[in-house]
Amino acid sequence: MKKVLVSFLFLASFLTLVGCSQNQGEEKAEKEGSKIALVLGFGGVDDRSFNQAGWEGLETWGKDKQLTPKKDFTYIETNNPEDNSTNIDQAIKNGFTTIISLSYLQAEELKSAAEANPELNFALVDGDISGKKNISSATFKDQESAYLAGLSAAYTTKSNKVGFIGGMEGPVIQRFQSGFEAGVKAGATAQNKEISVNSQYAASYDSPDKGKAIAASMYKDGADILYQAAGSTGAGVFQEAKARNENDYSKKVWVIGVDRDQADEGDYKLENGDTGNFTLTSTKKNVGAAVKEFAETSYNGKFPGGKHLTFGLKEEGVDLTKGQLSEEAYKAVSDAKEKIINGDLSVPDK
């Protein structure tokens, strides 16, 4: 009897172990099947702006999960408009099961791919695709952080001339321009000043030379602060500001960074060895958080297909760095930020 009982217990234990092992194996297999591909917008992975912020988010997530780069998660660069469709197809053919796009310019291609591959997950960051169960979208209230940037410029400018340089015209950059101009206007009104805003577009996200040329024209016209929302085109704005500050330090000019803290882009050095920095502040967009959200939910089988996620100041999706703002400017920014979060101040997005 004892032998029969022992045998029964052994068999039960064995079956339990087999069951646990099988469940763990199935779970591992399921997660190994969730491979994430990030399709970048124009400007490259090291644009020091939107693309870089997105990839840094996915890279951090992948390392935390102890996943293998290129095999389990990767990025694909977009250099030409025709790459939009090719890159998404490439990700699908290479076995990636969740494709995250970082450009609203890829919306149509992403939608077509989702319709043709209903078993896969697709996500669009900084754009909106509605009505598809296997597509999730995330947009940011860029106008809110841009409004704070406008206030910063209004409280800092000495020439009462500031500028906005956008990449390509569209709903995303329109939010930046609208918020910035509204912030400058509010700051000017609060100080009983008249401040003009010169807004121009480079028609490109990856043309530093165009950014540099537009910046040179604006600075020459008297602007002393430029806010750029132009991807790697914005690198040209920093180049022009650096050259001017190093050649004529008596007339300092400023740049406001975008998407991530671009303080390190503003370093410059004078002939006498003195150093300085011309990044006044930066509007931050938590692109990495949105990318990680899509990656994590997909990895855990809880992808928010069909949903549209929105990130503003209240959701900590956008923000403004303190940078080199004066106490007066920072107080104005902090007060406005609180009003926006509480719903007492609404910033126009057009």
GROMACS .gro file of C-alpha atoms in nm:
model
  350
    1MET     CA    1   0.000   0.000   0.000
    2LYS     CA    2   0.283   0.235   0.092
    3LYS     CA    3   0.456   0.158  -0.238
    4VAL     CA    4   0.138   0.238  -0.431
    5LEU     CA    5   0.096   0.570  -0.240
    6VAL     CA    6   0.458   0.669  -0.301
    7SER     CA    7   0.426   0.585  -0.668
    8PHE     CA    8   0.107   0.791  -0.694
    9LEU     CA    9   0.268   1.091  -0.524
   10PHE     CA   10   0.574   1.063  -0.748
   11LEU     CA   11   0.355   1.047  -1.058
   12ALA     CA   12   0.151   1.350  -0.943
   13SER     CA   13   0.468   1.549  -0.872
   14PHE     CA   14   0.612   1.451  -1.207
   15LEU     CA   15   0.298   1.558  -1.393
   16THR     CA   16   0.295   1.889  -1.202
   17LEU     CA   17   0.656   1.958  -1.296
   18VAL     CA   18   0.589   1.868  -1.656
   19GLY     CA   19   0.285   2.096  -1.656
   20CYS     CA   20   0.479   2.388  -1.505
   21SER     CA   21   0.766   2.333  -1.743
   22GLN     CA   22   0.529   2.319  -2.037
   23ASN     CA   23   0.348   2.637  -1.926
   24GLN     CA   24   0.679   2.820  -1.879
   25GLY     CA   25   0.795   2.699  -2.217
   26GLU     CA   26   0.474   2.814  -2.383
   27GLU     CA   27   0.499   3.153  -2.209
   28LYS     CA   28   0.861   3.194  -2.316
   29ALA     CA   29   0.775   3.091  -2.670
   30GLU     CA   30   0.488   3.339  -2.676
   31LYS     CA   31   0.710   3.625  -2.561
   32GLU     CA   32   0.992   3.523  -2.793
   33GLY     CA   33   0.740   3.552  -3.073
   34SER     CA   34   0.683   3.920  -2.989
   35LYS     CA   35   0.953   4.097  -3.188
   36ILE     CA   36   0.950   4.478  -3.206
   37ALA     CA   37   1.060   4.686  -3.507
   38LEU     CA   38   1.083   5.064  -3.485
   39VAL     CA   39   1.050   5.239  -3.822
   40LEU     CA   40   1.211   5.582  -3.793
   41GLY     CA   41   1.109   5.904  -3.959
   42PHE     CA   42   1.348   6.114  -4.169
   43GLY     CA   43   1.672   6.226  -4.008
   44GLY     CA   44   1.841   5.905  -3.891
   45VAL     CA   45   1.869   5.737  -3.553
   46ASP     CA   46   2.122   5.992  -3.427
   47ASP     CA   47   1.921   6.303  -3.516
   48ARG     CA   48   1.956   6.412  -3.152
   49SER     CA   49   1.584   6.469  -3.155
   50PHE     CA   50   1.267   6.265  -3.217
   51ASN     CA   51   1.415   5.950  -3.373
   52GLN     CA   52   1.691   5.925  -3.116
   53ALA     CA   53   1.448   5.968  -2.827
   54GLY     CA   54   1.227   5.692  -2.967
   55TRP     CA   55   1.512   5.447  -3.020
   56GLU     CA   56   1.659   5.520  -2.675
   57GLY     CA   57   1.321   5.427  -2.527
   58LEU     CA   58   1.302   5.094  -2.713
   59GLU     CA   59   1.669   5.017  -2.650
   60THR     CA   60   1.629   5.071  -2.275
   61TRP     CA   61   1.318   4.854  -2.272
   62GLY     CA   62   1.490   4.575  -2.467
   63LYS     CA   63   1.794   4.573  -2.239
   64ASP     CA   64   1.573   4.563  -1.929
   65LYS     CA   65   1.404   4.254  -2.076
   66GLN     CA   66   1.745   4.105  -2.159
   67LEU     CA   67   1.643   4.075  -2.522
   68THR     CA   68   1.879   4.059  -2.818
   69PRO     CA   69   1.918   4.372  -3.032
   70LYS     CA   70   1.844   4.328  -3.405
   71LYS     CA   71   1.693   3.986  -3.333
   72ASP     CA   72   1.420   4.072  -3.079
   73PHE     CA   73   1.405   4.448  -3.127
   74THR     CA   74   1.553   4.679  -3.386
   75TYR     CA   75   1.517   5.005  -3.577
   76ILE     CA   76   1.494   5.075  -3.949
   77GLU     CA   77   1.602   5.412  -4.087
   78THR     CA   78   1.397   5.608  -4.339
   79ASN     CA   79   1.595   5.812  -4.591
   80ASN     CA   80   1.349   5.868  -4.875
   81PRO     CA   81   0.967   5.893  -4.904
   82GLU     CA   82   0.957   5.562  -5.092
   83ASP     CA   83   1.119   5.397  -4.788
   84ASN     CA   84   0.796   5.437  -4.590
   85SER     CA   85   0.632   5.133  -4.749
   86THR     CA   86   0.954   4.939  -4.807
   87ASN     CA   87   1.064   4.960  -4.443
   88ILE     CA   88   0.733   4.838  -4.305
   89ASP     CA   89   0.732   4.548  -4.552
   90GLN     CA   90   1.091   4.468  -4.456
   91ALA     CA   91   0.999   4.449  -4.087
   92ILE     CA   92   0.710   4.212  -4.163
   93LYS     CA   93   0.922   3.985  -4.387
   94ASN     CA   94   1.190   3.966  -4.118
   95GLY     CA   95   0.941   3.824  -3.869
   96PHE     CA   96   0.874   4.126  -3.650
   97THR     CA   97   0.527   4.102  -3.499
   98THR     CA   98   0.490   4.459  -3.372
   99ILE     CA   99   0.584   4.746  -3.603
  100ILE     CA  100   0.602   5.093  -3.447
  101SER     CA  101   0.623   5.394  -3.677
  102LEU     CA  102   0.770   5.726  -3.564
  103SER     CA  103   0.629   5.934  -3.848
  104TYR     CA  104   0.278   6.051  -3.932
  105LEU     CA  105   0.401   6.055  -4.294
  106GLN     CA  106   0.389   5.673  -4.281
  107ALA     CA  107   0.024   5.657  -4.174
  108GLU     CA  108  -0.119   5.536  -4.505
  109GLU     CA  109   0.149   5.269  -4.550
  110LEU     CA  110   0.102   5.150  -4.193
  111LYS     CA  111  -0.274   5.129  -4.238
  112SER     CA  112  -0.237   4.924  -4.558
  113ALA     CA  113   0.007   4.686  -4.392
  114ALA     CA  114  -0.227   4.641  -4.094
  115GLU     CA  115  -0.517   4.556  -4.321
  116ALA     CA  116  -0.306   4.297  -4.504
  117ASN     CA  117  -0.167   4.150  -4.180
  118PRO     CA  118  -0.447   4.142  -3.919
  119GLU     CA  119  -0.250   3.903  -3.697
  120LEU     CA  120   0.027   4.161  -3.639
  121ASN     CA  121   0.034   4.473  -3.419
  122PHE     CA  122   0.101   4.820  -3.558
  123ALA     CA  123   0.151   5.149  -3.374
  124LEU     CA  124   0.183   5.507  -3.494
  125VAL     CA  125   0.361   5.756  -3.271
  126ASP     CA  126   0.282   6.124  -3.335
  127GLY     CA  127  -0.013   6.048  -3.559
  128ASP     CA  128  -0.364   5.903  -3.552
  129ILE     CA  129  -0.515   5.607  -3.736
  130SER     CA  130  -0.868   5.525  -3.622
  131GLY     CA  131  -1.096   5.227  -3.671
  132LYS     CA  132  -0.839   4.947  -3.691
  133LYS     CA  133  -0.831   4.680  -3.421
  134ASN     CA  134  -0.462   4.601  -3.472
  135ILE     CA  135  -0.342   4.964  -3.481
  136SER     CA  136  -0.284   5.189  -3.181
  137SER     CA  137  -0.194   5.558  -3.205
  138ALA     CA  138  -0.018   5.801  -2.974
  139THR     CA  139  -0.012   6.177  -3.006
  140PHE     CA  140   0.134   6.450  -2.788
  141LYS     CA  141  -0.002   6.787  -2.688
  142ASP     CA  142   0.306   6.958  -2.830
  143GLN     CA  143   0.128   7.292  -2.817
  144GLU     CA  144   0.140   7.283  -2.436
  145SER     CA  145   0.519   7.256  -2.404
  146ALA     CA  146   0.563   7.492  -2.700
  147TYR     CA  147   0.349   7.748  -2.517
  148LEU     CA  148   0.593   7.733  -2.225
  149ALA     CA  149   0.879   7.776  -2.474
  150GLY     CA  150   0.706   8.085  -2.610
  151LEU     CA  151   0.677   8.231  -2.261
  152SER     CA  152   1.046   8.157  -2.205
  153ALA     CA  153   1.137   8.343  -2.523
  154ALA     CA  154   0.914   8.639  -2.437
  155TYR     CA  155   1.072   8.679  -2.093
  156THR     CA  156   1.428   8.643  -2.228
  157THR     CA  157   1.446   8.829  -2.559
  158LYS     CA  158   1.629   9.161  -2.563
  159SER     CA  159   1.560   9.246  -2.925
  160ASN     CA  160   1.186   9.168  -2.899
  161LYS     CA  161   1.226   8.953  -3.211
  162VAL     CA  162   1.212   8.574  -3.197
  163GLY     CA  163   1.172   8.300  -3.456
  164PHE     CA  164   1.020   7.957  -3.513
  165ILE     CA  165   1.170   7.710  -3.761
  166GLY     CA  166   0.963   7.405  -3.852
  167GLY     CA  167   1.055   7.097  -4.053
  168MET     CA  168   0.764   7.004  -4.280
  169GLU     CA  169   0.420   7.162  -4.264
  170GLY     CA  170   0.157   6.935  -4.113
  171PRO     CA  171  -0.060   6.886  -3.803
  172VAL     CA  172   0.231   6.792  -3.574
  173ILE     CA  173   0.458   7.090  -3.640
  174GLN     CA  174   0.152   7.312  -3.658
  175ARG     CA  175   0.092   7.232  -3.291
  176PHE     CA  176   0.445   7.347  -3.207
  177GLN     CA  177   0.409   7.671  -3.402
  178SER     CA  178   0.065   7.750  -3.264
  179GLY     CA  179   0.165   7.689  -2.903
  180PHE     CA  180   0.490   7.885  -2.935
  181GLU     CA  181   0.325   8.188  -3.092
  182ALA     CA  182   0.050   8.184  -2.827
  183GLY     CA  183   0.310   8.169  -2.550
  184VAL     CA  184   0.510   8.458  -2.693
  185LYS     CA  185   0.193   8.664  -2.723
  186ALA     CA  186   0.092   8.589  -2.363
  187GLY     CA  187   0.439   8.675  -2.235
  188ALA     CA  188   0.448   8.998  -2.430
  189THR     CA  189   0.106   9.101  -2.300
  190ALA     CA  190   0.206   9.026  -1.940
  191GLN     CA  191   0.510   9.253  -1.976
  192ASN     CA  192   0.337   9.523  -2.185
  193LYS     CA  193   0.579   9.459  -2.469
  194GLU     CA  194   0.550   9.406  -2.843
  195ILE     CA  195   0.736   9.095  -2.958
  196SER     CA  196   0.730   8.972  -3.317
  197VAL     CA  197   0.755   8.607  -3.422
  198ASN     CA  198   0.902   8.509  -3.758
  199SER     CA  199   0.781   8.156  -3.843
  200GLN     CA  200   0.927   7.965  -4.138
  201TYR     CA  201   0.949   7.605  -4.262
  202ALA     CA  202   1.245   7.423  -4.415
  203ALA     CA  203   1.020   7.170  -4.597
  204SER     CA  204   1.249   6.896  -4.469
  205TYR     CA  205   1.338   6.708  -4.151
  206ASP     CA  206   1.686   6.611  -4.264
  207SER     CA  207   1.845   6.922  -4.417
  208PRO     CA  208   2.078   7.092  -4.165
  209ASP     CA  209   2.198   7.326  -4.440
  210LYS     CA  210   1.844   7.464  -4.484
  211GLY     CA  211   1.808   7.503  -4.109
  212LYS     CA  212   2.136   7.691  -4.093
  213ALA     CA  213   2.040   7.923  -4.378
  214ILE     CA  214   1.701   8.010  -4.228
  215ALA     CA  215   1.859   8.067  -3.887
  216ALA     CA  216   2.125   8.296  -4.038
  217SER     CA  217   1.854   8.505  -4.203
  218MET     CA  218   1.648   8.533  -3.885
  219TYR     CA  219   1.945   8.624  -3.666
  220LYS     CA  220   2.055   8.881  -3.923
  221ASP     CA  221   1.706   9.029  -3.912
  222GLY     CA  222   1.743   9.085  -3.538
  223ALA     CA  223   1.597   8.774  -3.375
  224ASP     CA  224   1.794   8.666  -3.070
  225ILE     CA  225   1.600   8.346  -2.985
  226LEU     CA  226   1.499   8.069  -3.227
  227TYR     CA  227   1.280   7.769  -3.147
  228GLN     CA  228   1.334   7.482  -3.390
  229ALA     CA  229   1.105   7.181  -3.435
  230ALA     CA  230   1.265   7.031  -3.742
  231GLY     CA  231   1.436   6.700  -3.666
  232SER     CA  232   1.798   6.691  -3.787
  233THR     CA  233   1.730   7.009  -3.988
  234GLY     CA  234   1.744   7.176  -3.647
  235ALA     CA  235   2.112   7.077  -3.619
  236GLY     CA  236   2.182   7.353  -3.870
  237VAL     CA  237   2.016   7.606  -3.639
  238PHE     CA  238   2.254   7.504  -3.362
  239GLN     CA  239   2.550   7.529  -3.602
  240GLU     CA  240   2.460   7.884  -3.698
  241ALA     CA  241   2.405   7.991  -3.336
  242LYS     CA  242   2.739   7.840  -3.233
  243ALA     CA  243   2.926   8.023  -3.509
  244ARG     CA  244   2.766   8.355  -3.416
  245ASN     CA  245   2.828   8.318  -3.044
  246GLU     CA  246   3.191   8.224  -3.096
  247ASN     CA  247   3.255   8.509  -3.338
  248ASP     CA  248   3.067   8.788  -3.158
  249TYR     CA  249   3.003   8.707  -2.791
  250SER     CA  250   2.873   9.062  -2.725
  251LYS     CA  251   2.553   8.975  -2.915
  252LYS     CA  252   2.450   8.642  -2.774
  253VAL     CA  253   2.184   8.445  -2.957
  254TRP     CA  254   1.983   8.154  -2.821
  255VAL     CA  255   1.823   7.832  -2.944
  256ILE     CA  256   1.535   7.646  -2.782
  257GLY     CA  257   1.573   7.269  -2.816
  258VAL     CA  258   1.301   7.020  -2.901
  259ASP     CA  259   1.188   6.663  -2.819
  260ARG     CA  260   1.474   6.600  -2.574
  261ASP     CA  261   1.702   6.811  -2.356
  262GLN     CA  262   1.941   6.958  -2.613
  263ALA     CA  263   2.155   7.150  -2.366
  264ASP     CA  264   2.470   6.969  -2.482
  265GLU     CA  265   2.412   7.099  -2.836
  266GLY     CA  266   2.458   7.456  -2.715
  267ASP     CA  267   2.818   7.440  -2.592
  268TYR     CA  268   3.062   7.686  -2.749
  269LYS     CA  269   3.415   7.810  -2.684
  270LEU     CA  270   3.569   8.154  -2.736
  271GLU     CA  271   3.920   8.225  -2.862
  272ASN     CA  272   4.032   8.325  -2.512
  273GLY     CA  273   3.930   7.983  -2.382
  274ASP     CA  274   3.609   8.091  -2.212
  275THR     CA  275   3.313   7.858  -2.262
  276GLY     CA  276   2.941   7.913  -2.272
  277ASN     CA  277   2.610   7.757  -2.369
  278PHE     CA  278   2.332   7.901  -2.586
  279THR     CA  279   2.053   7.643  -2.536
  280LEU     CA  280   1.801   7.853  -2.347
  281THR     CA  281   1.569   7.562  -2.266
  282SER     CA  282   1.420   7.258  -2.442
  283THR     CA  283   1.068   7.127  -2.491
  284LYS     CA  284   1.067   6.756  -2.412
  285LYS     CA  285   0.848   6.497  -2.574
  286ASN     CA  286   0.842   6.161  -2.398
  287VAL     CA  287   0.864   5.967  -2.723
  288GLY     CA  288   1.055   5.689  -2.550
  289ALA     CA  289   0.771   5.638  -2.302
  290ALA     CA  290   0.517   5.593  -2.582
  291VAL     CA  291   0.744   5.347  -2.763
  292LYS     CA  292   0.806   5.151  -2.442
  293GLU     CA  293   0.432   5.143  -2.372
  294PHE     CA  294   0.363   4.983  -2.709
  295ALA     CA  295   0.654   4.741  -2.674
  296GLU     CA  296   0.559   4.635  -2.321
  297THR     CA  297   0.190   4.582  -2.390
  298SER     CA  298   0.268   4.384  -2.703
  299TYR     CA  299   0.524   4.174  -2.517
  300ASN     CA  300   0.266   4.092  -2.248
  301GLY     CA  301  -0.013   4.021  -2.493
  302LYS     CA  302  -0.207   4.334  -2.397
  303PHE     CA  303  -0.149   4.554  -2.701
  304PRO     CA  304  -0.401   4.845  -2.700
  305GLY     CA  305  -0.524   4.788  -3.055
  306GLY     CA  306  -0.787   5.035  -3.172
  307LYS     CA  307  -0.700   5.286  -2.900
  308HIS     CA  308  -0.562   5.639  -2.926
  309LEU     CA  309  -0.327   5.742  -2.643
  310THR     CA  310  -0.270   6.112  -2.572
  311PHE     CA  311   0.023   6.255  -2.375
  312GLY     CA  312   0.025   6.615  -2.248
  313LEU     CA  313   0.169   6.805  -1.950
  314LYS     CA  314  -0.080   6.635  -1.719
  315GLU     CA  315   0.024   6.289  -1.840
  316GLU     CA  316   0.394   6.388  -1.828
  317GLY     CA  317   0.415   6.327  -2.201
  318VAL     CA  318   0.559   6.673  -2.271
  319ASP     CA  319   0.752   6.921  -2.057
  320LEU     CA  320   1.003   7.205  -2.058
  321THR     CA  321   1.349   7.204  -1.901
  322LYS     CA  322   1.454   7.482  -1.664
  323GLY     CA  323   1.765   7.533  -1.873
  324GLN     CA  324   1.910   7.882  -1.837
  325LEU     CA  325   1.584   8.061  -1.771
  326SER     CA  326   1.583   8.357  -1.535
  327GLU     CA  327   1.384   8.327  -1.215
  328GLU     CA  328   1.121   8.560  -1.360
  329ALA     CA  329   1.087   8.352  -1.675
  330TYR     CA  330   1.080   8.023  -1.487
  331LYS     CA  331   0.809   8.151  -1.252
  332ALA     CA  332   0.594   8.253  -1.548
  333VAL     CA  333   0.650   7.908  -1.701
  334SER     CA  334   0.571   7.727  -1.376
  335ASP     CA  335   0.249   7.925  -1.322
  336ALA     CA  336   0.132   7.857  -1.677
  337LYS     CA  337   0.219   7.489  -1.649
  338GLU     CA  338   0.006   7.457  -1.337
  339LYS     CA  339  -0.288   7.630  -1.507
  340ILE     CA  340  -0.267   7.401  -1.810
  341ILE     CA  341  -0.254   7.087  -1.594
  342ASN     CA  342  -0.550   7.206  -1.386
  343GLY     CA  343  -0.752   7.285  -1.697
  344ASP     CA  344  -0.757   7.660  -1.633
  345LEU     CA  345  -0.560   7.737  -1.948
  346SER     CA  346  -0.624   7.583  -2.289
  347VAL     CA  347  -0.353   7.615  -2.555
  348PRO     CA  348  -0.456   7.630  -2.924
  349ASP     CA  349  -0.319   7.355  -3.146
  350LYS     CA  350  -0.388   7.530  -3.476
   0.00000   0.00000   0.00000
